[in-house]
PDB file of C-alpha atoms and ligand atoms in Angstrom:
ATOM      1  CA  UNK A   7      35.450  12.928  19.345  1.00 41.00           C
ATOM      2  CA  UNK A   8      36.037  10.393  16.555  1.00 46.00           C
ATOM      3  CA  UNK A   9      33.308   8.189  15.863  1.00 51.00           C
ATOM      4  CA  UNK A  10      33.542   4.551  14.401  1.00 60.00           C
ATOM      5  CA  UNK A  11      31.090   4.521  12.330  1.00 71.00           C
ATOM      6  CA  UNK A  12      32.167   3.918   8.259  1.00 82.00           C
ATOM      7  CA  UNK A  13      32.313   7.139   6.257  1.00 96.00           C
ATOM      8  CA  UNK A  14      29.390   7.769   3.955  1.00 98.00           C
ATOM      9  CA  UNK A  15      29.894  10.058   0.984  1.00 98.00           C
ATOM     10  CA  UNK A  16      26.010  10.917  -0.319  1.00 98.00           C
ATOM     11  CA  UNK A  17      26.447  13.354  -3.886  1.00 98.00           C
ATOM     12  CA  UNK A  18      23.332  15.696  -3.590  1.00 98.00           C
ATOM     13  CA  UNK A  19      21.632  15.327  -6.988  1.00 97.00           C
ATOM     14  CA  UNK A  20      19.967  19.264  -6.791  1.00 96.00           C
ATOM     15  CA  UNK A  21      23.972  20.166  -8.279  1.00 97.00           C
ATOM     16  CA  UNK A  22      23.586  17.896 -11.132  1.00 97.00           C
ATOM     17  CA  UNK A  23      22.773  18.317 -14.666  1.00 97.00           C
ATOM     18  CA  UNK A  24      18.888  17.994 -14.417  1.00 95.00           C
ATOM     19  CA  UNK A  25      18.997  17.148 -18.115  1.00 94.00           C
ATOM     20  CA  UNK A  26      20.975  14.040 -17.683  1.00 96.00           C
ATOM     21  CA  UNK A  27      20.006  12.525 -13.955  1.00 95.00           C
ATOM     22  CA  UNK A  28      20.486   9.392 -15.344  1.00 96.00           C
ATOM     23  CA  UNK A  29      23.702   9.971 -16.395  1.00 97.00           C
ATOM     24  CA  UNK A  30      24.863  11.927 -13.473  1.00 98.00           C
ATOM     25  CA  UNK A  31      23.211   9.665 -11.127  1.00 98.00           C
ATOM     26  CA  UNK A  32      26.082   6.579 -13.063  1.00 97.00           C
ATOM     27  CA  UNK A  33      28.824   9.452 -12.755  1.00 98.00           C
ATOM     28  CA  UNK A  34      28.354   9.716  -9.109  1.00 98.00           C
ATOM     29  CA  UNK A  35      28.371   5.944  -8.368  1.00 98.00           C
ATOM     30  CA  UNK A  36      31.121   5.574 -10.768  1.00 98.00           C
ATOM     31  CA  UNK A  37      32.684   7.900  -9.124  1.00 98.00           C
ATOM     32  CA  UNK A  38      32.817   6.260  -5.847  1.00 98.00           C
ATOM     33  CA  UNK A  39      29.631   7.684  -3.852  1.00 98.00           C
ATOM     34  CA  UNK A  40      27.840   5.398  -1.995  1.00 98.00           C
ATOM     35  CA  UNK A  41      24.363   7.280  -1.400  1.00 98.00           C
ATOM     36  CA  UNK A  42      22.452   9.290  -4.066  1.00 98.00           C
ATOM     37  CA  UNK A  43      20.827  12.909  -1.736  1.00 98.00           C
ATOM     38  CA  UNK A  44      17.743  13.778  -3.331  1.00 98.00           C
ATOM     39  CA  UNK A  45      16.242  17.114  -2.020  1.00 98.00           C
ATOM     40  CA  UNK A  46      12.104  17.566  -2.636  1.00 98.00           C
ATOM     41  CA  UNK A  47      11.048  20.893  -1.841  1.00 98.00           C
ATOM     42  CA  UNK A  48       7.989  22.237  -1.721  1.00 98.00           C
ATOM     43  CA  UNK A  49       8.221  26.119  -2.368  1.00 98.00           C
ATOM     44  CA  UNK A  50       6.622  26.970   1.280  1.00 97.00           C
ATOM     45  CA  UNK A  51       8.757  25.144   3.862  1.00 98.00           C
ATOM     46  CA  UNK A  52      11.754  26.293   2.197  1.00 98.00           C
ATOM     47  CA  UNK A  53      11.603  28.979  -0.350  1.00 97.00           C
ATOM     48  CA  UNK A  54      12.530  26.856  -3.495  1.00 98.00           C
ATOM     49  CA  UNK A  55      10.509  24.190  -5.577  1.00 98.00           C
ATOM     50  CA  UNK A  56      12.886  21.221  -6.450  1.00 98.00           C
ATOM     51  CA  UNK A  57      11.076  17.928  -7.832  1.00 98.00           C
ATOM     52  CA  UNK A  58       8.588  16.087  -6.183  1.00 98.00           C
ATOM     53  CA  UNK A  59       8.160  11.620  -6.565  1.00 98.00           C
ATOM     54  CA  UNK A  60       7.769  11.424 -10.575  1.00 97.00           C
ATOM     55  CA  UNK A  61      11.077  12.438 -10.524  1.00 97.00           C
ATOM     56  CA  UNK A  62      12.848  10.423  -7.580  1.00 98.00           C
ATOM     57  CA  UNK A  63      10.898   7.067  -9.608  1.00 98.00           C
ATOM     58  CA  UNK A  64      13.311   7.898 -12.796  1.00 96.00           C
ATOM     59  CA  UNK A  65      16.583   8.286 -11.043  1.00 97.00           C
ATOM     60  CA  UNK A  66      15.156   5.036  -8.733  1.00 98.00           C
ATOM     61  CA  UNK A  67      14.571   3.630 -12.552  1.00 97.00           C
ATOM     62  CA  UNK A  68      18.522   4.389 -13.285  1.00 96.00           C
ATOM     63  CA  UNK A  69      20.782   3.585 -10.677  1.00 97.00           C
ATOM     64  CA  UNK A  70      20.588   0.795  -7.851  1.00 98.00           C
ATOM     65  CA  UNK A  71      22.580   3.430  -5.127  1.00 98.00           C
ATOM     66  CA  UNK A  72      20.895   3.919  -1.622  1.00 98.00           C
ATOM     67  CA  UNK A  73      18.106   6.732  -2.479  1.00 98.00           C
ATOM     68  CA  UNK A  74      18.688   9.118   0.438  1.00 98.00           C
ATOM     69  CA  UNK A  75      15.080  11.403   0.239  1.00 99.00           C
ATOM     70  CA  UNK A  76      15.756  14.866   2.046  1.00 98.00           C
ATOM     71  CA  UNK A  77      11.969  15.946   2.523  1.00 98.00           C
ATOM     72  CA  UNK A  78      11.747  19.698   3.199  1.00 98.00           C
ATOM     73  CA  UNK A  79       8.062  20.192   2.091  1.00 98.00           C
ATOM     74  CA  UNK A  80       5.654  21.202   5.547  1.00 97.00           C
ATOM     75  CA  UNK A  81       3.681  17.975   5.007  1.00 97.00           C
ATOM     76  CA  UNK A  82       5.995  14.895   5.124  1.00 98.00           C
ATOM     77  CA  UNK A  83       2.921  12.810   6.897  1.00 98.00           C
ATOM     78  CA  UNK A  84       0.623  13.379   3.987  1.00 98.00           C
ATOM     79  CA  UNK A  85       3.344  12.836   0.995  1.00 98.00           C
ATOM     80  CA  UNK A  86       6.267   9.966   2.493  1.00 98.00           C
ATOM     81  CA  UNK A  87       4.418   7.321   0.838  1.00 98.00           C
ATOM     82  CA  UNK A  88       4.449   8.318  -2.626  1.00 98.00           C
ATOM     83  CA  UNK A  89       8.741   8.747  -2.202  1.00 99.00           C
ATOM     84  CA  UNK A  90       8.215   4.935  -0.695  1.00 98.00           C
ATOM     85  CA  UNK A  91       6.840   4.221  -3.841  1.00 98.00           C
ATOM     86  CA  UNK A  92       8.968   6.054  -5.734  1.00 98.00           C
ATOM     87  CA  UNK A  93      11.793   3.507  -4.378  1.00 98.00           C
ATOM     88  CA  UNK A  94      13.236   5.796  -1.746  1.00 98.00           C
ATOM     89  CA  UNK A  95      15.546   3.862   0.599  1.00 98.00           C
ATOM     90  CA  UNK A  96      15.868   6.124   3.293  1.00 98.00           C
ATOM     91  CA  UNK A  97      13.047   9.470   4.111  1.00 99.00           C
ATOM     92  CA  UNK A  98      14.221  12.611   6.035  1.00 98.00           C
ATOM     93  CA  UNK A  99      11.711  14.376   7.322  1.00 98.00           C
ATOM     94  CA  UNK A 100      12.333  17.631   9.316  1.00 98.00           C
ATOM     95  CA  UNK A 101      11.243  18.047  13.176  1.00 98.00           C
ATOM     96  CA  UNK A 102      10.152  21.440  12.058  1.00 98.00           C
ATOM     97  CA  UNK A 103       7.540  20.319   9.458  1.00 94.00           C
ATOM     98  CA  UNK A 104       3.587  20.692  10.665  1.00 90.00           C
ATOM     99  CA  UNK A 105       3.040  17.061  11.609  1.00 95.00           C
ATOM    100  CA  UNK A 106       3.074  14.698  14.475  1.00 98.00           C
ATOM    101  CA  UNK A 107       6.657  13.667  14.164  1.00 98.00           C
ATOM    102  CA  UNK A 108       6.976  10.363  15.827  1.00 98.00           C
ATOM    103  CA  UNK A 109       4.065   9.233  13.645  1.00 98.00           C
ATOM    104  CA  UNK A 110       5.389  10.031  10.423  1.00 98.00           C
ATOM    105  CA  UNK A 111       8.500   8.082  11.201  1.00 98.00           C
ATOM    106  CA  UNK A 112       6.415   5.156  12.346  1.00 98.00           C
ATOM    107  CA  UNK A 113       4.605   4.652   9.250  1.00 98.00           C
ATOM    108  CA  UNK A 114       7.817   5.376   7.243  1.00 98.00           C
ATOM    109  CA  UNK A 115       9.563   2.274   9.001  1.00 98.00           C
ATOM    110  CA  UNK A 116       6.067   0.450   8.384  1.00 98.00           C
ATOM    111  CA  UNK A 117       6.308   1.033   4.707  1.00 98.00           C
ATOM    112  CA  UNK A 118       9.513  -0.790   4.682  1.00 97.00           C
ATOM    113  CA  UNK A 119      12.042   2.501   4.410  1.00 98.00           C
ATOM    114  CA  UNK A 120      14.237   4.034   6.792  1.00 98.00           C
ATOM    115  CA  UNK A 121      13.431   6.936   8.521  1.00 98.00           C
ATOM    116  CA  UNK A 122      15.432  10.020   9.169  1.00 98.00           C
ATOM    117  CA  UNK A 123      14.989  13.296  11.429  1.00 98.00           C
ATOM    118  CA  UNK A 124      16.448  17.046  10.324  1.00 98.00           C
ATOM    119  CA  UNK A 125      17.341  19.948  12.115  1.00 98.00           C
ATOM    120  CA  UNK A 126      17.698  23.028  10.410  1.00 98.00           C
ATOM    121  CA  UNK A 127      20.775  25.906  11.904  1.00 98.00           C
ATOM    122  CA  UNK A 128      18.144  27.561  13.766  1.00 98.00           C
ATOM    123  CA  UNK A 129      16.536  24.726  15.859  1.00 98.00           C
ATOM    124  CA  UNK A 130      17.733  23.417  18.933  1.00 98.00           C
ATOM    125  CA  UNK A 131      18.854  20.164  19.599  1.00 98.00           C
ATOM    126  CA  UNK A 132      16.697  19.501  22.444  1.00 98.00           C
ATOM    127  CA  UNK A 133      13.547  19.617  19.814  1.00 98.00           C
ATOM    128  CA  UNK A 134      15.243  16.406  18.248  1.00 98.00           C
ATOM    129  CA  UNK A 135      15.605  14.483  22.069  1.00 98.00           C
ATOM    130  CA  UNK A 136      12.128  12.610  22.071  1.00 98.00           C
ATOM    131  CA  UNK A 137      12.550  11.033  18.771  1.00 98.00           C
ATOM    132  CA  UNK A 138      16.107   9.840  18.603  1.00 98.00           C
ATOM    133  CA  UNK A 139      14.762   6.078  19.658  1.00 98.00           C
ATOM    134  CA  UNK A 140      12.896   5.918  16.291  1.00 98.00           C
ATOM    135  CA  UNK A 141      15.360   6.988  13.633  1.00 98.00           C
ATOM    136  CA  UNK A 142      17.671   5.539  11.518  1.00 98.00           C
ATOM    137  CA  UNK A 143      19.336   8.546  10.590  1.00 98.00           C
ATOM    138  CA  UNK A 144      19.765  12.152  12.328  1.00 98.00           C
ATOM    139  CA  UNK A 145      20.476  15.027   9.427  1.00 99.00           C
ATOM    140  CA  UNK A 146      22.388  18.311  10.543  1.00 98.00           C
ATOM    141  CA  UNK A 147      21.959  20.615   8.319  1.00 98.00           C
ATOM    142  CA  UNK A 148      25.148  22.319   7.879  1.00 98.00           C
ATOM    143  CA  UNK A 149      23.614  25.472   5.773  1.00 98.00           C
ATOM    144  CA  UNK A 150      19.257  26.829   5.811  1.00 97.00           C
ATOM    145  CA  UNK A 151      17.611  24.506   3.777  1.00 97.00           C
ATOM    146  CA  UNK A 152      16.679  25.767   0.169  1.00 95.00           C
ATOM    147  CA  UNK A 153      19.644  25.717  -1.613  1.00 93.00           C
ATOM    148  CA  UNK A 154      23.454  24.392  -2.579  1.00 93.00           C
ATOM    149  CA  UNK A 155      26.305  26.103  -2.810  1.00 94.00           C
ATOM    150  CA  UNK A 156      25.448  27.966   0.652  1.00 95.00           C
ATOM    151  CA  UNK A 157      28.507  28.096   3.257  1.00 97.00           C
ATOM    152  CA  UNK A 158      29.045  26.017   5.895  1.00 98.00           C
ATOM    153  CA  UNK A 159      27.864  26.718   9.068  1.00 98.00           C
ATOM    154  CA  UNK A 160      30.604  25.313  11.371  1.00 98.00           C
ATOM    155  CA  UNK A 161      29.759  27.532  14.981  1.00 98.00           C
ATOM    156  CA  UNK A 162      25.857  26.952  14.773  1.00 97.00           C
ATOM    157  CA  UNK A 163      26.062  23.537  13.593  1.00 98.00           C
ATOM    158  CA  UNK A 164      29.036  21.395  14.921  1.00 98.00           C
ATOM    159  CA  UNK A 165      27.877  21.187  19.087  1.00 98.00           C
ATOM    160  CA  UNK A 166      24.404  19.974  17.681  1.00 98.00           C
ATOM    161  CA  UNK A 167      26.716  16.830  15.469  1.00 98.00           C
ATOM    162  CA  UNK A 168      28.763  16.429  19.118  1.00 98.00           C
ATOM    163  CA  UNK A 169      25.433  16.110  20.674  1.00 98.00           C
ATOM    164  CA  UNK A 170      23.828  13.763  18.549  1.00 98.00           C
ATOM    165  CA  UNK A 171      27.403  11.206  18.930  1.00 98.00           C
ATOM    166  CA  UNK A 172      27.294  11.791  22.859  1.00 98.00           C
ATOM    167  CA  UNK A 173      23.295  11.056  22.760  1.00 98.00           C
ATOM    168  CA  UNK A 174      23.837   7.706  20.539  1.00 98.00           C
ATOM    169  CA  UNK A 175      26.407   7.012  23.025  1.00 97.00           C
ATOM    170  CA  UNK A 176      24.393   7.495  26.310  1.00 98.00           C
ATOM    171  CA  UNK A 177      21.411   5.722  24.866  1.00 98.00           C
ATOM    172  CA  UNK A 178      22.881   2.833  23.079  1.00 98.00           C
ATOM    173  CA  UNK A 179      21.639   4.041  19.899  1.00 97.00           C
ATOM    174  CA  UNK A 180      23.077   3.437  16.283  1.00 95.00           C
ATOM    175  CA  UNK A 181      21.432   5.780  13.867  1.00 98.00           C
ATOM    176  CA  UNK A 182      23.340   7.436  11.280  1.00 98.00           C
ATOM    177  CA  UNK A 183      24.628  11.129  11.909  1.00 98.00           C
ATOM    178  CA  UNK A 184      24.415  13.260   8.446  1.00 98.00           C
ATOM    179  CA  UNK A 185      25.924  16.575   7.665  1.00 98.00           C
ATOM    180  CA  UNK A 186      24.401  18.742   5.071  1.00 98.00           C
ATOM    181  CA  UNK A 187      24.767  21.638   2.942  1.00 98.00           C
ATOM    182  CA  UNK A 188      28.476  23.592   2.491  1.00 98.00           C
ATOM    183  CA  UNK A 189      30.400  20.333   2.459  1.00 98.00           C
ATOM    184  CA  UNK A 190      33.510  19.967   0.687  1.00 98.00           C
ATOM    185  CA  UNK A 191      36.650  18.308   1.068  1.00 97.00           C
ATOM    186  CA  UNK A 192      37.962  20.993   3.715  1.00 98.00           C
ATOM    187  CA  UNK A 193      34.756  20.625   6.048  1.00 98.00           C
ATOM    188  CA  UNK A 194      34.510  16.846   5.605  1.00 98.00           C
ATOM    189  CA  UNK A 195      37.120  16.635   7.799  1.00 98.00           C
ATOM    190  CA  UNK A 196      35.335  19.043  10.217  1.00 98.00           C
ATOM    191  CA  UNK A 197      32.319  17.437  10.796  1.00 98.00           C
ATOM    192  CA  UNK A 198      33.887  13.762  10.855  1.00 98.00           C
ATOM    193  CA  UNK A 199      35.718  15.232  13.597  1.00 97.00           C
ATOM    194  CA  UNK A 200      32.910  16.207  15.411  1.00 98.00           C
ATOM    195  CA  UNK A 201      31.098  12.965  14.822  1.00 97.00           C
ATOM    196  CA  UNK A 202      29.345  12.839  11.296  1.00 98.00           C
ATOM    197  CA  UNK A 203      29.737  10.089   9.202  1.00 98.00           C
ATOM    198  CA  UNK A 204      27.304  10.593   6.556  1.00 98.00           C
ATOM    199  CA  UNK A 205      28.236  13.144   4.360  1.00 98.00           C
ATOM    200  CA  UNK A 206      25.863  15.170   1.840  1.00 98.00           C
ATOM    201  CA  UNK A 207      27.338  17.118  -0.763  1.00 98.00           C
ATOM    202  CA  UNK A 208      26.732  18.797  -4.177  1.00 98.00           C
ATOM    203  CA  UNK A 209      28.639  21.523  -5.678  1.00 97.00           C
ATOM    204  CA  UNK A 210      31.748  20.050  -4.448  1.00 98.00           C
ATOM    205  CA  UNK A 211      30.899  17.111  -6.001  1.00 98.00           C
ATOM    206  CA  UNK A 212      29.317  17.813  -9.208  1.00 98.00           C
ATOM    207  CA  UNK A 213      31.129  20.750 -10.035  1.00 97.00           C
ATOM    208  CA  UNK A 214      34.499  19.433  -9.046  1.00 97.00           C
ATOM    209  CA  UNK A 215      37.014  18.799 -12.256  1.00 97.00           C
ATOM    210  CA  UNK A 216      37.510  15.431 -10.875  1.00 98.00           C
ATOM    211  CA  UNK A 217      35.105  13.448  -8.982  1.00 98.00           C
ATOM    212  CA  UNK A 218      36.113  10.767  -8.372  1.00 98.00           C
ATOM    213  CA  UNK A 219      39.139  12.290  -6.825  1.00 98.00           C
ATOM    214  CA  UNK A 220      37.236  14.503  -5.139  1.00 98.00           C
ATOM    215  CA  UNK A 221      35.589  11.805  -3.413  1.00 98.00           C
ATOM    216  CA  UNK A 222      38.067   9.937  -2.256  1.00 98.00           C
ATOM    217  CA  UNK A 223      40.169  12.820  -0.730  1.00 97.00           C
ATOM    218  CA  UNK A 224      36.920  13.294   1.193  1.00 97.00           C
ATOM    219  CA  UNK A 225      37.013   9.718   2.484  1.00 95.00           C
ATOM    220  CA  UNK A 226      40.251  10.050   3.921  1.00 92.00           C
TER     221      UNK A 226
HETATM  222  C1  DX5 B 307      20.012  22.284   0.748  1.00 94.55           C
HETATM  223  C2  DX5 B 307      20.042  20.783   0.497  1.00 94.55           C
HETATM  224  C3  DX5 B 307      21.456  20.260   0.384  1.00 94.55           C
HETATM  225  C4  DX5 B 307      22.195  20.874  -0.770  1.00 94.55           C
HETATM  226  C5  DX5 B 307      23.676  20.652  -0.557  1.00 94.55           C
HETATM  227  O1  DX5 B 307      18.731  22.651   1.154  1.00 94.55           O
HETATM  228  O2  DX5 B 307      19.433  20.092   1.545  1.00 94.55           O
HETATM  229  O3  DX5 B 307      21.436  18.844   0.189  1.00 94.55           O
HETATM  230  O4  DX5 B 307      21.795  20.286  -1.981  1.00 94.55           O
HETATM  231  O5  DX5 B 307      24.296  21.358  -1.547  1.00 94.55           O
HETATM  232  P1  DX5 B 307      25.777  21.899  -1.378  1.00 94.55           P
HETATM  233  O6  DX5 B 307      26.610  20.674  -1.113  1.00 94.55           O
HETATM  234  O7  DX5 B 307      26.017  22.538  -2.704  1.00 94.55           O
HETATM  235  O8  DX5 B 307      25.772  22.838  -0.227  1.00 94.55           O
HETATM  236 ZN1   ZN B 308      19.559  17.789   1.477  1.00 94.55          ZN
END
C-alpha cells in the first residue's frame, strides 16, 4: 500500500560527531534533511545514557530544522516539559514508558508541541489502538531502542507500519507514520512501501561518503 503522504527524511543526531552538533546539525540540513532525530535516553528504559534537555537547547540554539525528540527514558510525564523548553518541535514518547499515556500527550499538545507515540519490536500494535486519536505522529521502531547501527527489523516491524496506514485510513486520521532504527537507502524503500513516510536514520546518514546524495536517493 502506497501512502500519499510527502516523504520525510529525519538524520538521527546519536551518529553524529558529538563534538561538532552544531556543525553536523548545518551538514544535515545542508544536506537536504528536513527533520533533525534527537534520541534522550535515560540508562533504565533502554540500556544506554544519550543526552538529556541541556543538550537538545544547543542544537535548538544552532539550526532552525523541525526538532524531532525520541524520548526513551521510563518517565516522559515527569520530564516532556523541559524538551518543550528546550525548543523541541515534536515529543515521542513510548506506550511502554510507566505513565498514563493519553495524559502525557495531552499536556504535550498543551505546551504547544506535537506529540508522538512509539512502539518498540516487541509490543503489539493493539497497545497503540486507544491513543491513535491524540497523536501527531506514530514511531515504529524498526530496531530495540538503545542504539544505531542495529539491523532492520523488516518481519516484526512492517505489518505493525501496514496497520498504522489502514488505521489512519479507517479512522480519518492524519498523523505521521515514522520508521526507526536500521534505515538506509535499501529499507527506505521498504517501509515507504508499507506505508511510512517519516524516515529516521543515522549511520546511513552520517557515516555515508556523501550525504547529500545519500539523501536524496532515499527520497526517491
Ligand atoms: C535507536 C534510536 C534510533 C537510532 C537510529 O534507539 O532510536 O534513532 O539512532 O540509528 P540507525 O539509523 O543508525 O539505526
Ligand atoms: Zn530514535
Amino acid at each position: 500500500m502506497k501512502n500519499s503522504t510527502p516523504r520525510i527524511i529525519a538524520p538521527s543526531i546519536l551518529a553524529a560527531d558529538w563534538s561538532h552538533v552544531a556543525d553536523e546539525a548545518q551538514r544535515a540540513k545542508q544536506a537536504g534533511g528536513d527533520w533533525l532525530h534527537l534520541d534522550v535516553m535515560d540508562g533504565h528504559f533502554v540500556d544506554n545514557i544519550s543526552f538529556g534537555p541541556t543538550y537538545v537547547e544547543a542544537v535548538r540554539k544552532s539550526t532552525d530544522q523541525y526538532l524531532d525528540v525520541h524520548l526513551m527514558i521510563t518517565r516522559p510525564d515527569h520530564f516532556y516539559s523541559r524538551f518543550v523548553e528546550a525548543g523541541a518541535d515534536n515529543i515521542t514518547v513510548h506506550v511502554e514508558s510507566d505513565h498514563d499515556v493519553a495524559k502525557t500527550l495531552a499536556g504535550i499538545r498543551e505546551a504547544g508541541c506535537h506529540c508522538g507515540l512509539a512502539l518498540s519490536p516487541d509490543t503489539p500494535f493493539d497497545d497503540m489502538l486507544p491513543f491513535l486519536d491524540q497523536i501527531d505522529l506514530l514511531l515504529v521502531m524498526t530496531v530495540r531502542p538503545g542504539y544505531g547501527g542495529q539491523a532492520f527489523m523488516e518481519t516484526e516491524t512492517m505489518p505493525k507500519v501496514q496497520q498504522a496506514l489502514s488505521e489512519r485510513e479507517r479512522l480519518g486520521l492524519n498523523y505521521h507514520i515514522e520508521v526507526d532504527g536500521g534505515i538506509d537507502i535499501k529499507t527506505v524503500q521498504i517501509a515507504a512501501a508499507n506505508g511510512a513516510n517519516v524516515m529516521v536514520a543515522g549511520t546511513s546518514l552520517f557515516a555515508a561518503p556523501d550525504m547529500a546524495a545519500a539523501i536524496a536517493e532515499m527520497r526517491r
